Short mmCIF file of C-alpha atoms in Angstrom, two decimals:
data_model
loop_
_atom_site.label_atom_id
_atom_site.label_comp_id
_atom_site.label_asym_id
_atom_site.label_seq_id
_atom_site.Cartn_x
_atom_site.Cartn_y
_atom_site.Cartn_z
CA MET A 1 23.03 -5.12 23.62
CA VAL A 2 20.12 -3.42 21.78
CA GLU A 3 18.41 -0.72 23.99
CA VAL A 4 14.64 -1.37 23.35
CA LEU A 5 12.83 1.83 23.79
CA GLY A 6 9.01 2.48 24.14
CA MET A 7 7.15 3.01 20.84
CA ALA A 8 7.36 6.65 19.69
CA GLY A 9 4.19 8.36 19.76
CA LEU A 10 2.92 7.58 23.13
CA GLU A 11 3.50 11.42 23.91
CA SER A 12 1.79 13.74 21.48
CA LEU A 13 4.04 15.50 18.96
CA ASP A 14 1.48 18.03 18.25
CA ALA A 15 -0.39 20.16 20.92
CA SER A 16 -3.56 20.11 19.09
CA VAL A 17 -3.91 16.45 19.35
CA THR A 18 -4.46 14.08 22.35
CA VAL A 19 -3.45 10.65 22.35
CA VAL A 20 -6.01 8.33 23.86
CA GLY A 21 -5.67 4.90 25.19
CA PRO A 22 -5.52 1.79 22.97
CA GLY A 23 -8.94 0.69 24.28
CA TRP A 24 -10.37 3.30 22.08
CA ALA A 25 -9.39 1.32 19.13
CA VAL A 26 -12.56 -0.49 19.65
CA LEU A 27 -14.70 2.56 18.91
CA ALA A 28 -12.46 3.46 15.82
CA VAL A 29 -13.28 -0.10 14.46
CA ALA A 30 -16.90 0.43 15.33
CA LEU A 31 -17.00 3.77 13.39
CA LEU A 32 -15.27 2.13 10.50
CA ALA A 33 -17.86 -0.65 10.56
CA GLY A 34 -20.58 1.85 10.65
CA LEU A 35 -19.17 3.76 7.71
CA VAL A 36 -18.86 0.40 5.81
CA VAL A 37 -22.63 -0.26 6.48
CA ALA A 38 -23.57 3.29 5.42
CA ALA A 39 -21.64 2.98 2.16
CA ALA A 40 -23.11 -0.33 1.29
CA MET A 41 -26.69 0.94 2.01
CA LEU A 42 -26.05 3.97 -0.28
CA ASP A 43 -24.70 1.68 -2.99
CA GLY A 44 -27.68 -0.51 -2.53
CA VAL A 45 -29.97 2.55 -3.17
CA LEU A 46 -27.98 3.61 -6.23
CA SER A 47 -27.75 0.20 -7.74
CA ALA A 48 -31.61 -0.15 -7.23
CA ARG A 49 -32.10 3.21 -8.81
CA ALA A 50 -29.69 2.23 -11.78
CA THR A 51 -31.98 -0.81 -12.56
CA GLY A 52 -35.03 1.38 -12.38
CA GLY A 53 -36.45 0.05 -9.00
CA PRO A 54 -37.15 1.79 -5.79
CA GLY A 55 -35.61 1.00 -2.24
CA GLY A 56 -32.39 -0.85 -2.05
CA VAL A 57 -31.49 0.42 1.46
CA THR A 58 -31.98 -3.13 2.94
CA ARG A 59 -30.10 -4.62 0.09
CA PRO A 60 -26.81 -5.10 1.95
CA PHE A 61 -28.44 -6.66 4.94
CA GLY A 62 -30.23 -9.22 2.83
CA GLU A 63 -27.04 -9.94 0.92
CA ALA A 64 -25.10 -10.36 4.19
CA ALA A 65 -27.75 -12.80 5.52
CA ARG A 66 -27.61 -14.63 2.20
CA LEU A 67 -23.78 -15.03 2.32
CA MET A 68 -23.74 -16.03 6.11
CA ARG A 69 -26.01 -18.99 5.14
CA GLN A 70 -24.26 -19.97 2.09
CA ARG A 71 -22.12 -22.97 2.04
CA ARG A 72 -18.44 -22.42 1.44
CA ARG A 73 -17.26 -23.37 -2.13
CA THR A 74 -14.01 -25.38 -2.17
CA THR A 75 -11.73 -25.71 -5.11
CA VAL A 76 -9.07 -28.26 -5.99
CA ALA A 77 -5.52 -27.80 -4.51
CA ALA A 78 -6.57 -24.26 -3.20
CA ASP A 79 -3.89 -22.59 -1.16
CA ASN A 80 -6.36 -21.94 1.71
CA LEU A 81 -3.93 -20.12 4.20
CA LEU A 82 -2.98 -17.51 1.48
CA TRP A 83 -6.50 -17.31 0.36
CA ARG A 84 -8.14 -16.50 3.66
CA ILE A 85 -5.29 -14.17 4.66
CA GLY A 86 -5.84 -12.16 1.46
CA GLY A 87 -9.71 -11.75 2.00
CA ALA A 88 -9.59 -11.31 5.79
CA CYS A 89 -6.82 -8.78 5.99
CA LEU A 90 -8.29 -6.10 3.78
CA PHE A 91 -10.73 -4.90 6.74
CA VAL A 92 -7.61 -5.19 9.12
CA THR A 93 -5.47 -2.92 6.83
CA ALA A 94 -8.31 -0.43 6.73
CA ALA A 95 -8.53 -0.49 10.50
CA LEU A 96 -4.69 0.16 10.69
CA MET A 97 -5.01 3.06 8.17
CA VAL A 98 -7.59 4.79 10.35
CA ALA A 99 -5.40 4.38 13.38
CA VAL A 100 -3.32 7.27 12.41
CA VAL A 101 -6.34 9.46 11.47
CA PRO A 102 -7.22 12.11 14.22
CA LEU A 103 -10.87 12.16 15.09
CA GLY A 104 -10.93 15.92 16.02
CA GLU A 105 -8.59 16.31 18.88
CA TRP A 106 -8.17 12.50 19.73
CA THR A 107 -5.97 10.07 17.99
CA ILE A 108 -5.05 6.47 18.89
CA PHE A 109 -1.59 6.37 17.17
CA ASP A 110 0.14 9.66 16.77
CA LEU A 111 3.03 8.29 14.71
CA ASP A 112 5.61 11.01 13.61
CA VAL A 113 5.51 9.29 10.04
CA GLY A 114 1.71 8.75 9.95
CA VAL A 115 1.53 9.76 6.14
CA MET A 116 4.22 7.03 5.40
CA TRP A 117 2.23 4.47 7.56
CA PHE A 118 -0.88 4.91 5.50
CA ASN A 119 1.18 4.60 2.35
CA ALA A 120 2.71 1.24 3.62
CA MET A 121 -0.74 0.03 4.44
CA ASP A 122 -2.18 0.97 0.95
CA VAL A 123 0.79 -1.04 -0.59
CA THR A 124 -0.12 -4.03 1.52
CA VAL A 125 -3.41 -4.22 -0.48
CA TRP A 126 -1.37 -5.13 -3.42
CA ALA A 127 -0.33 -8.29 -1.67
CA LEU A 128 -3.83 -9.13 -0.21
CA ILE A 129 -5.75 -8.76 -3.52
CA TRP A 130 -3.24 -10.87 -5.28
CA LEU A 131 -3.25 -13.40 -2.61
CA THR A 132 -7.06 -13.65 -2.86
CA GLY A 133 -6.79 -14.11 -6.59
CA TRP A 134 -3.83 -16.76 -6.17
CA GLY A 135 -5.42 -18.76 -3.27
CA ALA A 136 -8.33 -20.21 -5.15
CA ASN A 137 -6.28 -22.02 -7.70
CA SER A 138 -8.51 -20.72 -10.37
CA ALA A 139 -7.50 -19.23 -13.61
CA HIS A 140 -10.16 -16.51 -13.60
CA SER A 141 -9.31 -15.32 -10.14
CA LEU A 142 -5.49 -15.38 -10.81
CA VAL A 143 -6.16 -13.17 -14.02
CA GLY A 144 -8.11 -10.86 -11.72
CA GLY A 145 -5.09 -10.74 -9.34
CA TYR A 146 -2.81 -9.78 -12.16
CA ARG A 147 -5.18 -7.03 -13.51
CA PHE A 148 -5.15 -5.41 -9.96
CA LEU A 149 -1.31 -5.48 -10.00
CA ALA A 150 -1.30 -3.96 -13.48
CA HIS A 151 -3.46 -1.14 -12.06
CA GLY A 152 -1.20 -0.84 -9.07
CA LEU A 153 1.94 -0.30 -11.26
CA GLY A 154 -0.01 2.70 -12.87
CA TYR A 155 -1.66 4.23 -9.77
CA GLU A 156 0.70 3.84 -6.89
CA LEU A 157 3.46 6.20 -7.73
CA PRO A 158 1.10 9.03 -8.68
CA LEU A 159 -0.72 8.21 -5.24
CA MET A 160 2.60 8.36 -3.38
CA PHE A 161 3.42 11.71 -4.86
CA ALA A 162 0.20 13.00 -4.20
CA LEU A 163 0.62 12.24 -0.44
CA VAL A 164 4.01 14.03 -0.69
CA ALA A 165 2.25 17.63 -1.48
CA PRO A 166 0.54 18.07 1.94
CA ALA A 167 3.28 16.76 3.78
CA ILE A 168 5.71 19.28 2.14
CA ALA A 169 3.34 22.25 2.82
CA ALA A 170 2.81 21.08 6.41
CA GLU A 171 6.59 20.20 6.72
CA SER A 172 5.70 17.15 8.68
CA LEU A 173 4.76 13.41 8.08
CA ASN A 174 2.53 13.57 11.09
CA VAL A 175 -1.11 13.55 10.28
CA GLY A 176 -2.20 15.78 13.17
CA ALA A 177 0.45 18.31 12.10
CA VAL A 178 -0.74 18.23 8.46
CA ALA A 179 -4.42 18.87 9.57
CA GLY A 180 -3.19 21.79 11.93
CA ALA A 181 -1.28 23.23 9.09
CA GLN A 182 -4.37 24.19 7.08
CA GLU A 183 -5.38 27.36 8.87
CA GLY A 184 -8.07 28.97 6.96
CA LEU A 185 -7.26 27.37 3.45
CA TRP A 186 -7.64 23.68 2.97
CA PHE A 187 -4.95 21.92 0.98
CA ALA A 188 -7.58 20.47 -1.35
CA LEU A 189 -8.32 24.05 -2.62
CA TRP A 190 -4.72 24.93 -3.43
CA MET A 191 -3.44 21.61 -4.38
CA PRO A 192 -6.38 20.20 -6.41
CA VAL A 193 -4.40 17.87 -8.63
CA ALA A 194 -2.86 16.02 -5.58
CA PHE A 195 -6.31 15.87 -4.12
CA GLY A 196 -7.76 14.38 -7.41
CA VAL A 197 -5.04 11.90 -7.91
CA TYR A 198 -5.38 10.86 -4.15
CA LEU A 199 -9.07 10.14 -4.56
CA LEU A 200 -8.34 8.20 -7.74
CA GLY A 201 -5.82 6.20 -5.69
CA VAL A 202 -8.40 5.52 -2.95
CA ALA A 203 -10.82 4.24 -5.59
CA ALA A 204 -7.79 2.06 -6.89
CA PHE A 205 -6.83 0.41 -3.77
CA SER A 206 -10.48 -0.31 -3.04
CA VAL A 207 -10.77 -2.09 -6.37
CA TRP A 208 -13.69 0.46 -6.97
CA GLY A 209 -15.44 1.94 -9.86
CA PRO A 210 -13.10 2.50 -12.71
CA PHE A 211 -10.52 0.17 -11.03
CA ALA A 212 -12.92 -2.70 -10.69
CA PRO A 213 -11.73 -4.67 -13.93
CA ALA A 214 -9.99 -7.07 -11.49
CA LEU A 215 -13.48 -8.16 -10.30
CA SER A 216 -15.34 -7.72 -13.48
CA ALA A 217 -17.88 -10.23 -14.97
CA ASP A 218 -15.83 -10.74 -18.22
CA ILE A 219 -13.49 -13.00 -16.20
CA ALA A 220 -16.24 -14.64 -14.13
CA GLY A 221 -15.87 -12.00 -11.18
CA GLY A 222 -12.05 -12.02 -11.19
CA VAL A 223 -10.38 -12.02 -7.88
CA ARG A 224 -13.77 -12.93 -6.17
CA ALA A 225 -14.79 -15.66 -8.77
CA GLU A 226 -14.45 -18.44 -6.18
CA LEU A 227 -15.15 -16.50 -3.13
CA SER A 228 -18.39 -17.59 -1.32
CA GLY A 229 -20.32 -17.45 1.86
CA VAL A 230 -18.58 -15.57 4.74
CA ASP A 231 -15.31 -15.27 2.84
CA ARG A 232 -16.97 -13.09 0.11
CA LEU A 233 -18.85 -11.07 2.77
CA VAL A 234 -15.46 -10.36 4.55
CA PHE A 235 -13.99 -9.47 1.21
CA GLU A 236 -16.67 -7.10 0.17
CA ALA A 237 -16.78 -5.39 3.72
CA GLY A 238 -12.91 -5.01 3.36
CA ARG A 239 -13.34 -3.17 0.21
CA TYR A 240 -15.89 -0.81 1.52
CA ALA A 241 -13.45 -0.28 4.70
CA LEU A 242 -10.69 0.63 2.46
CA LEU A 243 -12.90 3.06 0.68
CA ALA A 244 -14.04 4.44 4.09
CA ALA A 245 -10.48 4.68 5.47
CA GLY A 246 -9.38 6.41 2.34
CA ALA A 247 -12.05 8.96 2.73
CA ALA A 248 -11.39 9.33 6.43
CA PHE A 249 -7.62 9.95 5.77
CA ALA A 250 -8.39 12.47 3.23
CA VAL A 251 -9.95 14.79 5.90
CA PRO A 252 -6.75 15.63 7.88
CA MET A 253 -4.69 15.48 4.75
CA PHE A 254 -6.76 17.74 2.37
CA LEU A 255 -9.89 18.84 4.04
CA GLY A 256 -8.71 20.73 7.07
CA GLY A 257 -9.19 18.01 9.66
CA GLY A 258 -11.74 18.99 12.29
CA ALA A 259 -11.90 22.60 11.37
CA GLY A 260 -15.37 24.09 10.91
CA PRO A 261 -17.88 26.24 12.46
CA LEU A 262 -20.50 25.39 15.20
CA LEU A 263 -19.83 21.64 15.48
CA PRO A 264 -17.07 20.32 17.47
CA GLY A 265 -13.93 18.85 15.68
CA TRP A 266 -14.87 15.14 15.77
CA ALA A 267 -18.28 15.91 14.18
CA TRP A 268 -16.66 17.72 11.37
CA VAL A 269 -14.40 14.81 10.70
CA LEU A 270 -17.12 12.40 10.46
CA VAL A 271 -19.30 14.79 8.32
CA LYS A 272 -16.41 15.28 5.81
CA THR A 273 -15.62 11.55 5.82
CA VAL A 274 -19.18 10.68 5.18
CA VAL A 275 -19.55 13.18 2.34
CA LEU A 276 -16.50 12.22 0.64
CA LEU A 277 -17.37 8.37 1.13
CA ALA A 278 -20.68 9.19 -0.46
CA LEU A 279 -19.00 10.92 -3.45
CA LEU A 280 -16.76 7.78 -3.86
CA VAL A 281 -19.58 5.44 -3.70
CA TRP A 282 -21.70 7.59 -6.28
CA VAL A 283 -18.70 7.80 -8.71
CA ARG A 284 -18.82 3.98 -9.01
CA ARG A 285 -21.42 4.14 -11.90
CA ARG A 286 -20.20 7.34 -13.45
CA LEU A 287 -16.82 6.54 -14.75
CA PRO A 288 -15.80 4.09 -17.34
CA ALA A 289 -13.24 1.29 -16.42
CA PHE A 290 -9.56 1.82 -16.94
CA ARG A 291 -8.28 -0.94 -18.96
CA PRO A 292 -5.44 -2.78 -16.88
CA ASP A 293 -3.32 -3.17 -20.09
CA THR A 294 -3.42 0.47 -20.93
CA PHE A 295 -3.70 2.33 -17.70
CA MET A 296 0.05 2.28 -16.78
CA GLU A 297 0.65 4.68 -19.58
CA VAL A 298 -2.10 6.98 -18.41
CA GLY A 299 -0.45 6.84 -14.95
CA TRP A 300 3.05 7.44 -15.89
CA LEU A 301 2.68 9.84 -18.82
CA VAL A 302 -0.26 11.93 -17.40
CA LEU A 303 -0.86 11.51 -13.62
CA LEU A 304 2.73 11.23 -12.54
CA PRO A 305 4.01 14.41 -14.31
CA ALA A 306 0.86 16.27 -13.22
CA VAL A 307 1.44 15.36 -9.49
CA LEU A 308 5.18 16.16 -9.91
CA VAL A 309 4.46 19.63 -10.97
CA GLN A 310 1.87 20.00 -8.24
CA ASP A 311 4.54 18.96 -5.71
CA LEU A 312 6.99 21.47 -7.29
CA VAL A 313 4.53 24.32 -6.86
CA VAL A 314 3.80 23.42 -3.37
CA ALA A 315 7.47 23.21 -2.55
CA VAL A 316 8.29 26.51 -4.04
CA VAL A 317 5.37 28.04 -2.06
CA ALA A 318 6.62 26.29 1.08
CA VAL A 319 10.13 27.55 0.58
CA GLY A 320 8.73 31.10 -0.21
CA LYS A 321 6.73 31.03 3.12
CA GLY A 322 9.66 29.81 5.11
CA MET B 1 6.38 -1.87 30.05
CA ARG B 2 10.01 -2.59 29.50
CA VAL B 3 9.43 -6.31 29.87
CA ILE B 4 6.42 -6.19 27.30
CA THR B 5 8.56 -4.33 24.78
CA ASP B 6 11.52 -6.73 25.25
CA ILE B 7 9.25 -9.68 24.67
CA GLY B 8 7.65 -7.96 21.70
CA PHE B 9 11.08 -7.15 20.21
CA TRP B 10 12.62 -10.66 20.62
CA GLY B 11 9.25 -12.29 19.62
CA LEU B 12 9.38 -10.38 16.35
CA GLY B 13 12.93 -11.61 15.79
CA VAL B 14 11.85 -15.16 16.16
CA VAL B 15 9.06 -14.50 13.71
CA ALA B 16 11.47 -12.75 11.12
CA VAL B 17 13.89 -15.75 11.43
CA ALA B 18 11.23 -18.52 11.19
CA ALA B 19 9.68 -16.88 8.34
CA GLY B 20 13.08 -16.47 6.57
CA ALA B 21 13.54 -20.21 7.02
CA ALA B 22 10.14 -21.01 5.64
CA VAL B 23 11.10 -19.33 2.38
CA PHE B 24 13.24 -22.60 1.81
CA TYR B 25 10.89 -25.06 3.37
CA VAL B 26 7.71 -24.36 1.55
CA ASP B 27 7.02 -25.79 -1.93
CA SER B 28 5.22 -22.79 -3.71
CA MET B 29 6.57 -19.63 -5.11
CA ALA B 30 3.76 -17.70 -3.66
CA ARG B 31 4.35 -19.02 -0.15
CA ALA B 32 7.89 -18.39 -0.35
CA THR B 33 7.52 -14.80 -1.75
CA TYR B 34 5.09 -13.86 1.03
CA ALA B 35 7.06 -15.75 3.77
CA LEU B 36 9.94 -13.37 2.75
CA ALA B 37 7.47 -10.43 3.10
CA VAL B 38 6.38 -11.43 6.62
CA SER B 39 9.91 -11.81 7.69
CA PHE B 40 10.74 -8.32 6.33
CA ILE B 41 7.41 -6.85 7.99
CA ALA B 42 8.63 -8.35 11.46
CA VAL B 43 12.11 -6.72 10.94
CA GLY B 44 10.29 -3.38 9.95
CA VAL B 45 8.28 -3.41 13.13
CA GLN B 46 11.47 -4.17 15.13
CA VAL B 47 13.03 -1.14 13.53
CA LEU B 48 9.86 0.83 14.84
CA PHE B 49 10.82 -0.59 18.41
CA LEU B 50 14.27 1.15 17.91
CA GLN B 51 12.44 4.33 17.31
CA GLN B 52 13.73 4.47 13.69
CA ASN B 53 10.07 5.09 12.65
CA TYR B 54 10.74 6.22 9.11
CA VAL B 55 13.11 3.51 8.38
CA GLY B 56 10.75 1.09 9.85
CA VAL B 57 7.62 2.11 7.87
CA VAL B 58 9.70 2.42 4.60
CA THR B 59 11.06 -1.09 5.16
CA ILE B 60 7.48 -2.34 5.38
CA LEU B 61 6.25 -0.33 2.37
CA MET B 62 9.22 -1.14 0.03
CA MET B 63 9.33 -4.83 0.92
CA VAL B 64 5.56 -5.72 0.50
CA MET B 65 5.58 -3.77 -2.91
CA GLU B 66 8.68 -5.53 -4.04
CA MET B 67 7.18 -8.94 -3.14
CA ALA B 68 3.97 -8.13 -5.04
CA ILE B 69 6.07 -7.02 -8.05
CA MET B 70 8.05 -10.33 -7.63
CA ALA B 71 4.66 -12.05 -8.18
CA VAL B 72 4.37 -10.32 -11.59
CA TYR B 73 7.85 -11.33 -12.61
CA MET B 74 7.48 -14.88 -11.47
CA VAL B 75 4.86 -15.47 -13.87
CA MET B 76 6.38 -13.33 -16.63
CA PHE B 77 9.89 -14.93 -16.75
CA MET B 78 9.43 -18.51 -15.40
CA GLY B 79 8.89 -20.21 -18.62
CA MET B 80 6.25 -22.90 -18.51
CA ASN B 81 5.24 -21.59 -15.27
CA PRO B 82 6.75 -23.86 -12.68
CA ALA B 83 5.79 -20.79 -10.42
CA LEU B 84 2.22 -21.92 -10.61
CA VAL B 85 2.79 -25.50 -9.53
CA PRO B 86 4.43 -26.93 -6.48
CA MET B 87 8.24 -26.71 -6.76
CA SER B 88 11.17 -27.15 -4.56
CA MET B 89 12.83 -23.89 -3.08
CA VAL B 90 16.32 -25.26 -2.87
CA HIS B 91 19.06 -26.50 -5.17
CA SER B 92 22.85 -27.42 -4.98
CA ASN B 93 22.03 -28.66 -1.52
CA LYS B 94 25.53 -29.85 -0.64
CA ALA B 95 27.51 -26.82 -1.79
CA ALA B 96 24.85 -24.46 -0.29
CA LEU B 97 25.08 -26.39 3.17
CA GLY B 98 28.79 -26.05 3.11
CA VAL B 99 28.70 -22.48 2.40
CA ALA B 100 26.06 -21.74 4.98
CA ALA B 101 27.88 -23.66 7.68
CA ALA B 102 31.20 -21.97 6.83
CA THR B 103 29.57 -18.63 7.00
CA PHE B 104 27.77 -19.33 10.31
CA LEU B 105 31.04 -20.47 11.93
CA PHE B 106 32.92 -17.39 10.58
CA LEU B 107 30.24 -14.89 11.95
CA ALA B 108 29.95 -16.91 15.23
CA ALA B 109 33.69 -16.77 15.55
CA GLY B 110 33.77 -13.02 15.00
CA ILE B 111 31.05 -12.44 17.71
CA LEU B 112 32.95 -14.49 20.10
CA LEU B 113 36.46 -13.43 19.53
CA VAL B 114 35.96 -9.49 19.08
CA ASP B 115 36.04 -7.27 21.95
CA TRP B 116 32.77 -5.22 22.01
CA PRO B 117 33.04 -1.75 22.80
CA GLU B 118 31.63 -0.17 25.96
CA ARG B 119 28.59 2.07 25.42
CA THR B 120 29.50 5.78 25.77
CA GLY B 121 26.76 8.43 25.69
CA SER B 122 23.08 7.92 25.06
CA PRO B 123 20.87 7.91 21.89
CA PRO B 124 20.18 11.27 20.44
CA PRO B 125 16.69 12.66 20.61
CA ASP B 126 16.01 12.16 16.88
CA VAL B 127 17.82 8.88 16.06
CA THR B 128 16.68 8.83 12.34
CA ARG B 129 18.25 12.15 11.72
CA ALA B 130 21.49 10.97 13.43
CA LEU B 131 21.49 7.84 11.42
CA GLY B 132 21.01 9.65 8.05
CA GLU B 133 23.77 12.10 8.92
CA ALA B 134 26.01 9.48 10.05
CA LEU B 135 25.47 7.53 6.80
CA MET B 136 25.14 10.31 4.26
CA GLY B 137 26.44 13.67 5.93
CA PRO B 138 29.72 14.24 4.14
CA LYS B 139 28.91 12.06 1.08
CA MET B 140 25.74 14.05 0.06
CA LEU B 141 27.16 15.51 -2.87
CA VAL B 142 28.48 11.95 -4.08
CA MET B 143 24.93 10.46 -3.50
CA ALA B 144 23.16 13.43 -5.34
CA VAL B 145 25.54 12.99 -8.31
CA ILE B 146 25.18 9.17 -8.34
CA SER B 147 21.46 9.05 -8.45
CA PRO B 148 21.01 10.88 -11.80
CA VAL B 149 23.91 8.58 -13.32
CA MET B 150 22.21 5.56 -12.23
CA VAL B 151 19.02 6.54 -13.70
CA ALA B 152 20.68 7.51 -16.94
CA THR B 153 22.41 4.13 -16.85
CA ILE B 154 19.04 2.16 -16.47
CA VAL B 155 17.40 4.28 -19.34
CA ALA B 156 20.47 3.54 -21.60
CA ALA B 157 20.44 -0.09 -20.83
CA VAL B 158 16.85 -0.42 -21.56
CA VAL B 159 17.14 1.68 -24.95
CA LEU B 160 20.08 -0.55 -25.88
CA ALA B 161 18.29 -3.79 -25.08
CA ALA B 162 15.06 -2.94 -26.55
CA HIS B 163 14.29 -5.07 -29.76
CA ARG B 164 12.41 -2.32 -31.48
CA THR B 165 14.01 1.01 -32.38
CA ARG B 166 12.46 4.43 -33.09
CA TYR B 167 12.84 3.67 -36.87
CA ASP B 168 10.42 0.63 -36.26
CA ARG B 169 8.08 2.87 -34.45
CA PHE B 170 8.15 6.14 -36.34
CA GLY B 171 9.21 4.87 -39.79
CA ASP B 172 12.63 5.13 -41.72
CA ASP B 173 12.15 8.96 -41.91
CA LEU B 174 10.80 9.25 -38.33
CA LYS B 175 7.81 11.03 -39.77
CA ARG B 176 5.17 8.87 -38.77
CA HIS B 177 2.76 10.68 -36.41
CA THR B 178 1.63 7.92 -33.98
CA PRO B 179 4.03 5.14 -33.30
CA ASP B 180 3.40 1.76 -34.66
CA ASP B 181 3.49 -0.39 -31.45
CA ALA B 182 2.61 -4.09 -30.93
CA GLN B 183 1.38 -3.08 -27.44
CA PRO B 184 -1.21 -0.58 -27.33
CA GLY B 185 -0.92 2.35 -24.85
CA GLY B 186 -3.28 4.26 -22.75
CA VAL B 187 -2.67 7.78 -24.24
CA GLY B 188 -3.59 7.65 -27.92
CA ARG B 189 -1.55 4.74 -29.29
#
């Protein structure tokens, strides 16, 4: 007979982190939604400026209102179950990512393998984007789904090894412990390669900026070619939420968590998240697209060796310290 | 609390078995692939219930990724793409039924006939470490030797199976600077 034990993580593993009740997850999701709205507003301003016009702050609200009134488009022999799961679960996945991110001293889910948890969630995005592309039974959206997987084969391993570096330095896979291990010197400063590759990975699993060819106009919008109305709204919100979750997770991993002068820890976590999120939104129009058919070689011949050397350096330093 | 975790654990077991059965019931490769993924995710969460957190999360990670990659292969290698249209997920029904029934009876007989040992002692504080040491402890050297050998085998097999050799890519005297490849690469080819 299997001895079923309570979920680990109900007791804090790290003295600096307090586990709060599951009811606070509502606040976490509200914060995530707030970041989504802020990121969409910033993107509205930037896209208005790119076309020479003023304003743009209200663009996401107008777009949301338009999509909510739009009639849902249907396609022949669509696999509706998989299609809806793909689009709707992006936001859920982002919420599961932020569950392991401590907000200053509080965390909802103090999992001892929080870094692996984040990694498992970002891999889930592979399935969700492809399912969204598959479900519509449309050639263009399926091509978009495969473009995303082609990028995935290139970015995922560098991203995994980028997450390894802070974990080695902190000697823990617990996110709170990683944040606590950066006394005085942020990991972003002495492992810049891992930080850079991590940010590239965040853009990639959010199908953002240079990794947007899966959604590009040359294949009629790719994965979202047939998405309309609320489905499209939920899909877009999910992308912004993934971007925000990626920025939030970078704070305890690379930017010292809640460490900072004057303000309390939770405020610093939010400030750092917002700054990083703004950077990621801004970068959208600043980098050229990575072609899906050639990016794998960049990932495996440039990014992966660079991150492995970074891991080696971090491991040598960690052994030297210990 | 105990009752809730019990219900959660066995509920996940039901989900895992039902999703596993759905793999053979559905008529689309995509649904079969992701039914299998759901089954593995349920098992991964069950492993979390057993406090094998690392093993549970890795199970979810690897299986979801594997199913996504399977989606790549099913279009690459399934010929005229039966993968994209409805298709049956079963074949050789009679033989398969016979094998399945025989296996079930064999395993069930084992469960009923073997004397199960009484539990002695209690779980160690870190069950993941205990499991790792039980599995790998004395065989670590063997494992460390086998992994590079396996990688070398894979690389050698791919090199031997590749249609184009280095002479096709770099010329008969191997002096061509950039290789001549049908598929462009991302770093200068």
